[in-house]
XYZ file of C-alpha atoms in Angstrom:
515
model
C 35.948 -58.832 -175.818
C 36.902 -55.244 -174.865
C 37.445 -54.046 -171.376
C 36.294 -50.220 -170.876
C 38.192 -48.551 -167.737
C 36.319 -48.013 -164.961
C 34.654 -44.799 -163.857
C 34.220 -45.320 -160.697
C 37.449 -43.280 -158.032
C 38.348 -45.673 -155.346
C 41.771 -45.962 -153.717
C 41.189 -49.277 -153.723
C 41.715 -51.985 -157.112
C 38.029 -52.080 -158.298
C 37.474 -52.952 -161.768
C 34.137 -52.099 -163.707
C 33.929 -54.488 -167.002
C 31.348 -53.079 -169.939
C 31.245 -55.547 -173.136
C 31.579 -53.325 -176.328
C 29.331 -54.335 -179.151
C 30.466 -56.370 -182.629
C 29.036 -56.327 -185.925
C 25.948 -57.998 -186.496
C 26.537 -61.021 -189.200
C 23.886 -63.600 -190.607
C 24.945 -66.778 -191.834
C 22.269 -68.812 -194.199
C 24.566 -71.910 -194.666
C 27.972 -73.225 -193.302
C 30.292 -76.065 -194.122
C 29.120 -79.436 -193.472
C 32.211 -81.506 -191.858
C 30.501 -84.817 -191.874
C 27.995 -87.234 -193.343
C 26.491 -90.630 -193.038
C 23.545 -92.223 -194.119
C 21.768 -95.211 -192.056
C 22.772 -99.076 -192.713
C 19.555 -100.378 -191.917
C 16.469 -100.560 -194.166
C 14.479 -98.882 -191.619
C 16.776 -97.818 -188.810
C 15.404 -94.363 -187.897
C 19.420 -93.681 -188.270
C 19.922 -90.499 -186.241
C 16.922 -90.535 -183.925
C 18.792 -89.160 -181.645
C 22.712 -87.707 -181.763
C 24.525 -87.404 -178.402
C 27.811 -85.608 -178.012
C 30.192 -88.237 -176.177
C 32.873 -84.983 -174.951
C 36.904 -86.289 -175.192
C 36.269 -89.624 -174.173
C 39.848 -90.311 -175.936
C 41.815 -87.376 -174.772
C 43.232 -86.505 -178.161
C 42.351 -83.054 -178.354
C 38.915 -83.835 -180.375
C 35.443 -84.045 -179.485
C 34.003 -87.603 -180.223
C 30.068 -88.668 -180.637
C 27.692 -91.004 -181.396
C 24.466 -91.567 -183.644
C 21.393 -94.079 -182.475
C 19.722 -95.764 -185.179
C 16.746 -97.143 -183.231
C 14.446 -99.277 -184.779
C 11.372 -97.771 -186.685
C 10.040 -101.622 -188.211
C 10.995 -104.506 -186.379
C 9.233 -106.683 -189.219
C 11.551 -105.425 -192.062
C 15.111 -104.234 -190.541
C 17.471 -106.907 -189.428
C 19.084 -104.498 -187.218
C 16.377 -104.220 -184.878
C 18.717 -100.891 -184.014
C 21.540 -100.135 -183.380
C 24.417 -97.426 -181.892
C 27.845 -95.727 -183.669
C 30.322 -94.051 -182.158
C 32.823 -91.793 -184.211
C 35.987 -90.324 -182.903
C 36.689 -86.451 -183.806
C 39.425 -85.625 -186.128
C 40.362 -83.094 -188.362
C 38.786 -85.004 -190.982
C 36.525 -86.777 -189.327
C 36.075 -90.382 -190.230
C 32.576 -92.209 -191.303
C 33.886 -95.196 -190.096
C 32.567 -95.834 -186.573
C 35.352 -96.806 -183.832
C 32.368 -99.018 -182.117
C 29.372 -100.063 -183.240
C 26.298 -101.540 -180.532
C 23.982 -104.610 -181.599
C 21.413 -106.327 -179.358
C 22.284 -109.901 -178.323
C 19.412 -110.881 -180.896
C 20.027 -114.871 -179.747
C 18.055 -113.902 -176.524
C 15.188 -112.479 -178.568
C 15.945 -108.688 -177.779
C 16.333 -105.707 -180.136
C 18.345 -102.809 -179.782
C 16.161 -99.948 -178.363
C 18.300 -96.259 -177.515
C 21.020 -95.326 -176.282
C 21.096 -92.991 -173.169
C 24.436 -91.120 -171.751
C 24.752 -91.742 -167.775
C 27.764 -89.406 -166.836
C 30.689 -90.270 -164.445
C 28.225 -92.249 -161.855
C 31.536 -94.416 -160.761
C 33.920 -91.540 -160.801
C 36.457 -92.791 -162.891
C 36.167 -89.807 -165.128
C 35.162 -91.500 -168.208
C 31.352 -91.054 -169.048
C 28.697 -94.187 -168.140
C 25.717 -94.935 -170.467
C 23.162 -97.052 -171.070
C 21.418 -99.429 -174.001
C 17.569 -99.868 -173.774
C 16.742 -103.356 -174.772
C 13.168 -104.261 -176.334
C 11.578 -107.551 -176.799
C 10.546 -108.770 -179.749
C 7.360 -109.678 -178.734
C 5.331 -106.540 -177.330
C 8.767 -104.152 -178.142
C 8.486 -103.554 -174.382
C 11.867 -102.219 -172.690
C 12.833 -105.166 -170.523
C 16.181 -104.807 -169.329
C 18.893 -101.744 -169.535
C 22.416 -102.437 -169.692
C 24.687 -100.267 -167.716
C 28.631 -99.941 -168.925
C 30.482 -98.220 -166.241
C 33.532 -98.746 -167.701
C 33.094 -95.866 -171.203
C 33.215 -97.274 -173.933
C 36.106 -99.108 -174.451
C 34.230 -102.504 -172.671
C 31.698 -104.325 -174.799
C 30.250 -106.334 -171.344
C 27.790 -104.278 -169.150
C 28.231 -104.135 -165.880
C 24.975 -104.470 -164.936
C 21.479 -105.196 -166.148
C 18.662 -103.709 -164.760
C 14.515 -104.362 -165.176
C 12.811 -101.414 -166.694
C 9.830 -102.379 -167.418
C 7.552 -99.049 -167.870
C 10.581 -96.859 -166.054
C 12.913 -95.069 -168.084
C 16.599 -93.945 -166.824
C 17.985 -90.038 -167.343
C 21.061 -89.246 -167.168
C 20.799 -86.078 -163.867
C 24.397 -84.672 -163.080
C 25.350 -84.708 -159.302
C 21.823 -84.270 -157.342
C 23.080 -84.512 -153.607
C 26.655 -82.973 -154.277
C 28.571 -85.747 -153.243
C 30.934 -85.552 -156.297
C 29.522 -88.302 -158.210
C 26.593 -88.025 -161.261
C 23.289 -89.918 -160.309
C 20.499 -91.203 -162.200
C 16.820 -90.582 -162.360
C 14.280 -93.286 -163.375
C 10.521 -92.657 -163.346
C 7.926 -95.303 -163.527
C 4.915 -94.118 -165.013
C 2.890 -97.048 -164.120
C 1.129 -98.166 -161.997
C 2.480 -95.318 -159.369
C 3.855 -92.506 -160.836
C 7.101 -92.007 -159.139
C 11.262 -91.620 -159.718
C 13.755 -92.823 -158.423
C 17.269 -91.274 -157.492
C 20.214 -93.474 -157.529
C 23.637 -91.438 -156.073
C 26.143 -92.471 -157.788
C 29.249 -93.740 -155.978
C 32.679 -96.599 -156.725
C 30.316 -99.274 -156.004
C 27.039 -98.212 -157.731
C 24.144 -100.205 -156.795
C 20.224 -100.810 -158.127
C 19.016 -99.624 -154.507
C 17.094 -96.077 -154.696
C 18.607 -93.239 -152.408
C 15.655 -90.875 -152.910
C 11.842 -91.411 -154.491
C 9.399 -88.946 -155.030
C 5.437 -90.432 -155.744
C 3.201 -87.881 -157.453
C 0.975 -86.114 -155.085
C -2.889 -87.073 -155.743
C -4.281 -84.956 -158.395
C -0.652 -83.863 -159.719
C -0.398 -86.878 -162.019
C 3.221 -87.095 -164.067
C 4.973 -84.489 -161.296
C 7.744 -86.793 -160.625
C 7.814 -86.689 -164.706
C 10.933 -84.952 -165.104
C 11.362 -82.586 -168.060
C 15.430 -81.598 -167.904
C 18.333 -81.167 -165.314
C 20.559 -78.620 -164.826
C 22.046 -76.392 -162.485
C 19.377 -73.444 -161.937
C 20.832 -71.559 -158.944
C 24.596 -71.963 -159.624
C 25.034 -73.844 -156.437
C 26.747 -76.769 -157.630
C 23.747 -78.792 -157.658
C 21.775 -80.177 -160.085
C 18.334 -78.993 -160.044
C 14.838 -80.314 -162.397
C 11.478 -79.546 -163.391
C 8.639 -81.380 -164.421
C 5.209 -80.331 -165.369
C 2.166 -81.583 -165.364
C -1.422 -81.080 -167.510
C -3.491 -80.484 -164.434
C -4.257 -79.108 -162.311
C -3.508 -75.757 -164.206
C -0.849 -76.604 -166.392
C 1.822 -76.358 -163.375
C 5.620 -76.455 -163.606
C 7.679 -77.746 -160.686
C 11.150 -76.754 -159.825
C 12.885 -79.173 -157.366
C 16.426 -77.577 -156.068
C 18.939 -80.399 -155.485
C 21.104 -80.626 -152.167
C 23.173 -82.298 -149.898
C 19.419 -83.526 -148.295
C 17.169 -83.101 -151.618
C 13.576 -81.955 -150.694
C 10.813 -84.359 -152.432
C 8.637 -80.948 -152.472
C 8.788 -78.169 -155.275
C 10.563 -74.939 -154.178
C 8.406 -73.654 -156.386
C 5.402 -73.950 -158.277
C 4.374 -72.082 -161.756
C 0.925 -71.943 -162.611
C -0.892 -71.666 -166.211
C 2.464 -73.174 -167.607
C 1.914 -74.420 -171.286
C 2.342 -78.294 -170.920
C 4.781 -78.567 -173.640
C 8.552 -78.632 -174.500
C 9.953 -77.235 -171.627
C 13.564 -77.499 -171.453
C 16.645 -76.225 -169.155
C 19.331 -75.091 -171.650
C 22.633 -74.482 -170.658
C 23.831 -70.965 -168.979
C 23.002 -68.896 -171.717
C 24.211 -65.483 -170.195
C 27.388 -66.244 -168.511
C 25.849 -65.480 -164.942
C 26.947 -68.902 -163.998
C 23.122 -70.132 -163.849
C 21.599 -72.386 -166.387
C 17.559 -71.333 -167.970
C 14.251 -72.531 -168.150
C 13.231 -72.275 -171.646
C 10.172 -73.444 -172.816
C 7.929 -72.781 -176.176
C 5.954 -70.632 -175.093
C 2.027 -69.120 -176.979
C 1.625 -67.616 -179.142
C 3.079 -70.033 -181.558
C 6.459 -68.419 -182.666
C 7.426 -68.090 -179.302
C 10.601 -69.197 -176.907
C 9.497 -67.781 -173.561
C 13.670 -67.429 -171.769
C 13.891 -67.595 -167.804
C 17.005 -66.354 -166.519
C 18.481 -68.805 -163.710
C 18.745 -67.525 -160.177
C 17.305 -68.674 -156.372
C 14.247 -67.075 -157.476
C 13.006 -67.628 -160.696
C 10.403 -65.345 -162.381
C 7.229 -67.041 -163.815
C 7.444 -63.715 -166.337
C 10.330 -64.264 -169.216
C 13.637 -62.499 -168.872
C 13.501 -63.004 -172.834
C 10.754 -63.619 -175.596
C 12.761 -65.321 -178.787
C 11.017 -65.429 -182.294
C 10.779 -68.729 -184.035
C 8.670 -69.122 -187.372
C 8.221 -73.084 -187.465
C 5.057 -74.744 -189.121
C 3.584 -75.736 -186.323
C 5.168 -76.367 -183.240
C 8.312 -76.252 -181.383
C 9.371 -80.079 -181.035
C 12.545 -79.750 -178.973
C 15.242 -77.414 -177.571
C 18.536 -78.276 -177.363
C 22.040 -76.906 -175.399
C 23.889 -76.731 -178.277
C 27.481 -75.486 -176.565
C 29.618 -72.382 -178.053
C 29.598 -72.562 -181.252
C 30.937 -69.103 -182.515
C 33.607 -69.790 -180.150
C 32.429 -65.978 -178.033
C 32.440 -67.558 -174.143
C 28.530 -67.736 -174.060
C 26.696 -71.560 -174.477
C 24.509 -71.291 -177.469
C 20.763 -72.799 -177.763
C 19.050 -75.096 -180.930
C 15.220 -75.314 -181.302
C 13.474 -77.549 -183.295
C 10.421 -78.203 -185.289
C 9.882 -81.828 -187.118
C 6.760 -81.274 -187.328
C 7.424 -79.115 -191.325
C 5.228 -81.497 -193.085
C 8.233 -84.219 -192.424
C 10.884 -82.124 -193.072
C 11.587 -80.190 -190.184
C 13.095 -76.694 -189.396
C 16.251 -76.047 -186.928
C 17.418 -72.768 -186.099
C 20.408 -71.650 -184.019
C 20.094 -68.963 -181.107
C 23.220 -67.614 -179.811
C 23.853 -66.906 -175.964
C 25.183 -63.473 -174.693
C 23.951 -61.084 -171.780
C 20.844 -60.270 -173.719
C 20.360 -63.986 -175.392
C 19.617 -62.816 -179.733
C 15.657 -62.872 -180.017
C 16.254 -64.078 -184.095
C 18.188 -67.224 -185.123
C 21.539 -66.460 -186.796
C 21.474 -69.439 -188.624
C 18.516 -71.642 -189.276
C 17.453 -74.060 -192.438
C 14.700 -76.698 -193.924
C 15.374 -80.074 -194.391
C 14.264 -80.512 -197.939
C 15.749 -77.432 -198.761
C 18.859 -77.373 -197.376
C 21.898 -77.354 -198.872
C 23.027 -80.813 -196.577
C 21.288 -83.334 -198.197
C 18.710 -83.742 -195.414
C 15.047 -85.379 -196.113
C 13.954 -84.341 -193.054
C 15.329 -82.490 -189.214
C 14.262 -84.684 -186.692
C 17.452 -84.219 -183.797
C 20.792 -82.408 -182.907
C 23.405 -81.816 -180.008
C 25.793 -79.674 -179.414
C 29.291 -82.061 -180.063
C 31.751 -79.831 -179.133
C 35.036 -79.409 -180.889
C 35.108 -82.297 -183.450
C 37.826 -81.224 -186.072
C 39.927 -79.292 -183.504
C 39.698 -75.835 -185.013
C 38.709 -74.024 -181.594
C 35.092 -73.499 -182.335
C 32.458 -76.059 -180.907
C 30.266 -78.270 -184.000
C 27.035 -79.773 -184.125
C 24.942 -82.792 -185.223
C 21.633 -82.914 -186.877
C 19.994 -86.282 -187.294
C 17.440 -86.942 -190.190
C 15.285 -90.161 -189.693
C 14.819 -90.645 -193.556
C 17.233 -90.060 -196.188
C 14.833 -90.447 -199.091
C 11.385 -90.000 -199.660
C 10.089 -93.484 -198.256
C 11.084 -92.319 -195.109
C 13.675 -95.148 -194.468
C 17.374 -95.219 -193.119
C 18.034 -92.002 -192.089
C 21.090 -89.834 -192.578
C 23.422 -87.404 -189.816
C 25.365 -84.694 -190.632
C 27.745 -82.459 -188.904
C 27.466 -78.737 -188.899
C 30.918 -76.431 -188.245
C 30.807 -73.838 -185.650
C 31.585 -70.067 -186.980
C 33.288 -67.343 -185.087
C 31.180 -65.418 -187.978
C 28.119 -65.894 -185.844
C 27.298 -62.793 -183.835
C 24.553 -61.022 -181.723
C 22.691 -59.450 -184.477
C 22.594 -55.558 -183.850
C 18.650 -55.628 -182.908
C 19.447 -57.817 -180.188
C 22.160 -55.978 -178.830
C 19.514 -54.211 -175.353
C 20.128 -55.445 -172.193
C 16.886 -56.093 -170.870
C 16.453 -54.074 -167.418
C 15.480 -56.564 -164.839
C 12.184 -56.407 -162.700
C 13.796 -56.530 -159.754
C 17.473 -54.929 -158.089
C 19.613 -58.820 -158.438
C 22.895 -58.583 -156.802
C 25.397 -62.188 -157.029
C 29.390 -62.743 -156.428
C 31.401 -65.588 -158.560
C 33.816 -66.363 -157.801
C 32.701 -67.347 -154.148
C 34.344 -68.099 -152.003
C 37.528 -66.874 -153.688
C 40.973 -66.403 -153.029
C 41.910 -63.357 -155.105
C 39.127 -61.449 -156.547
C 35.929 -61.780 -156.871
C 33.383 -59.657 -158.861
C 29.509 -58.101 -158.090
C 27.288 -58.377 -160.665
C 24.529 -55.676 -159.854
C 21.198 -56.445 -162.458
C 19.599 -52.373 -161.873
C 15.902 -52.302 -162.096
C 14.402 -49.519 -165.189
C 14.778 -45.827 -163.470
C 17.828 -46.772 -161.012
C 20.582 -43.470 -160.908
C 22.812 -44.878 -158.282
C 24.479 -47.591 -156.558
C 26.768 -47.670 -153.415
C 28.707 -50.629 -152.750
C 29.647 -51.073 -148.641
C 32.112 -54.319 -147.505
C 32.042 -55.187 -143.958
C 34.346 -57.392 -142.104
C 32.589 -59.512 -138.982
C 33.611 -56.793 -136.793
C 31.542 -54.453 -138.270
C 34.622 -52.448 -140.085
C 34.357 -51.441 -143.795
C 37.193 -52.605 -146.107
C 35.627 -51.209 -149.231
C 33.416 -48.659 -150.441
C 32.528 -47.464 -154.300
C 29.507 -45.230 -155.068
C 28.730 -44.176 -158.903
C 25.786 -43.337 -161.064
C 24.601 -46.394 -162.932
C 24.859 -46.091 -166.656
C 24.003 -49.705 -167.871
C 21.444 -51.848 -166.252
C 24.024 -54.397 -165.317
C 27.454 -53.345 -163.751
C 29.791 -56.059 -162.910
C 32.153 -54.786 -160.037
C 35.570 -56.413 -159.746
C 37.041 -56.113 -155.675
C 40.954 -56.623 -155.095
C 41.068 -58.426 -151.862
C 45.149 -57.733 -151.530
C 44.574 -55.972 -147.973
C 41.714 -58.389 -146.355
C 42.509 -61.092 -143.914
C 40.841 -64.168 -144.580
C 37.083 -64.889 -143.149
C 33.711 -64.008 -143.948
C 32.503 -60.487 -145.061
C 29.277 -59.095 -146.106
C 28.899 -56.860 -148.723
C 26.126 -54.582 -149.077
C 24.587 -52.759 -152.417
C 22.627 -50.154 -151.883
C 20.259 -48.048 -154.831
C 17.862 -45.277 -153.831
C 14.945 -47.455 -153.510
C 16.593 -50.540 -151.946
C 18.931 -53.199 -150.860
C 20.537 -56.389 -151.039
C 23.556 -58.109 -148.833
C 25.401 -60.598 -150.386
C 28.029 -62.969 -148.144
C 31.830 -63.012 -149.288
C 34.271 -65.714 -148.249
C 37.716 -64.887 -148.720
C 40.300 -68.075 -148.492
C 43.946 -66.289 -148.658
């Protein structure tokens, strides 16, 4: 990334940082790094793929595949779980393998990740049991301990109430979990995670009457930057709403906001996508073909920051944070479609300050060059064969054409994969957006000014508490976003408020300065 000098005169150190444009590349297929095929007859092997980070700490990114089971009658398994540990040649050999204590008539049913909910800063997960008899989920074991212990830890009921995995909800340092019970109250459950975890709720939110499935959540992530972990749900009626519930150190069980006429379907928070420090709503959006892309922020606009083109067959079946995997600084984004007359489409979306409207890098199964019957799931793994550049997995739930098995594959990630030059505009925001990261800070920090369509100027004003100015930059605007970098060399430490000014308005934002 290029640095252009800054045109803006100021005694002081002030930096402005402009990104200069690459060459747009297309990639239509890329090296496959590894491959295995289900051991079950019917095992749905790669039903889902989950990336399980460094769980090792050798330098590679490690992961695992669930096999769950599609036909109780005819697979032995009754599903099960692999884990695989990165390598530069990744092996097919799994370093662990998960089976269902079948003696006490159960059968393996998913695997979830947890995160750190014991802070011992190795990652906590969960197996979903099922019973033979009605295939119910009856109990879910807990390991607290990675996944170097075979023994849960504990083993909870979960009969019609599902776990998620939800990041750190209150703040307190430690990830929590969600569970929502869809019957006979429609509620969730938060559970704060802490050294001595326990099965007693912390927070519950019941779905208001008339907003049946609100407490439904649809993804997690951290929408305002804060440090929180936020989530939306959405229900059907009454018309087609989306709820966005802000998380704190005293979470509020109403939504800080409410979208209305929000398609009920696949609606997703993807990792920061923009490097603004704020993850997105994403959600497909109609027409068909559509990814409607929200920009995070406090405020979030119902309207898309970013309309993305996807040609599927029908519709889109999931969307995925797939991490950086052209190795450019910026998270990158998967959608799916199984729905290709059972063979499924993926395509890959890569994250910059505009977000690319067109897949660099997208392919059939049936027609792909991997050996794939069918798409049916993928994750972002990380850096699995240490090259520097972040991979990931695509699961297949058949691996021939009587749909049984199922096979997983690993994709390499490609520095070749850049912003195609069509998708190179910075969309001009609807309204003047002004933020500071870091902050607080203890060096520099940096303005980011989003400028409205038509602005010509900007002044930037920095006030101590005594009302004196430390800083001052004016400039015409030449880009719709200017990132301004102040040197805080000469300030004492404390609180000062810095204030942007255009020729048709406003904004103050609050600096903290820690020397």
């Amino acid at each position: 990334m290029t640095r252009i000098p800054s045109i803006f005169k100021h005694p002081k150190r002030v930096g402005f940082a402009l990104l200069v444009l690459a060459v747009a590349s297309f990639c239509s297929a890329q090296e496959m790094i590894w491959a295995r095929n289900g051991q079950g007859q019917s095992s749905g092997y790669g039903g889902r793929v989950f990336s399980l980070g460094d769980f090792n700490n050798d330098g590679f990114s490690d992961f695992a595949v669930d096999a769950y089971a599609r036909n109780f009658s005819q697979d032995p398994f009754g599903g099960y779980l692999e884990m695989f540990l990165g390598a530069s040649v990744p092996s097919t050999v799994p370093f662990r393998t998960v089976l269902p204590d079948t003696s006490a008539g159960l059968k393996y049913g998913a695997f979830r990740l947890l995160g750190d909910i014991n802070g011992d800063g190795v990652e906590d997960w969960t197996g979903l049991m099922l019973q033979r008899s009605d295939l119910d989920i009856v109990v879910a074991q807990i390991y607290l301990d990675g996944f170097s212990d075979s023994l849960p830890d504990l083993e909870w009921s979960w009969r019609d109430a599902i776990p998620y995995a939800m990041g750190d909800f209150n703040g307190d340092g430690f990830d929590d979990v969600y569970r929502y019970y869809l019957q006979p109250l429609d509620y969730g459950d938060v559970y704060f995670g802490s050294t001595s975890f326990d099965t007693i709720p912390d927070w519950t939110m019941h779905s208001p009457e008339g907003h049946r499935y609100q407490a439904w959540p649809d993804a997690f992530g951290d929408l305002n930057g804060d440090g929180f972990t936020d989530f939306i749900s959405s229900n059907p009626t009454p018309e087609n709403q989306l709820h966005i519930f802000y998380g704190g150190v005293s979470p509020d069980t109403v939504p800080a906001a409410v979208w209305t006429n929000h398609r009920d379907w696949e609606t997703r928070i993807i990792n920061d996508l923009n490097g603004d420090g704020k993850d997105e709503i994403v959600w497909a959006g109609l027409p068909a073909g559509n990814i409607n892309v929200h920009f995070g922020g406090n405020m979030i606009s119902q309207t898309p920051d970013r309309i993305l083109q996807f040609l599927g067959c029908s519709d889109v079946s999931d969307i995925i944070s797939a991490g950086d995997v052209n190795d450019d600084g910026y998270n990158d984004m998967i959608v799916l479609d199984w729905r290709c007359t059972r063979t499924g489409k993926l395509a890959l979306y890569l994250g910059s300050p505009w977000v690319n409207t067109n897949p660099v890098f997208e392919f059939l199964g049936a027609q792909d060059p991997y050996d794939l019957v069918a798409v049916f799931s993928a994750a972002g793994y990380g850096d699995v064969n240490g090259d520097g550049v972040g991979d990931f997995g695509v699961g297949a739930w058949s691996d021939d054409a009587d749909g049984t098995r199922g096979r997983t594959i690993v994709i390499a990630g490609s520095r070749n994969w850049i912003v195609p030059a069509e998708d190179r505009r910075v969309p001009y925001p609807r309204d003047f957006q002004v933020s500071a990261f870091p902050n607080p800070f203890n060096s520099q920090t940096t303005l980011r000014m989003d400028l409205p369509l038509g602005t010509r100027n900007v002044k930037v004003d920095v006030f101590n508490t005594l009302g004196q100015q430390v800083e001052q930059v004016e400039s015409p605007v030449l880009a719709s976003r200017v990132d301004v970098r102040l040197s805080a060399d000469d300030w004492a430490s404390g609180v000062y408020m810095a204030h942007v000014q255009t020729e048709n308005t406003f904004e103050t934002v609050k600096l903290v300065y820690l020397q």
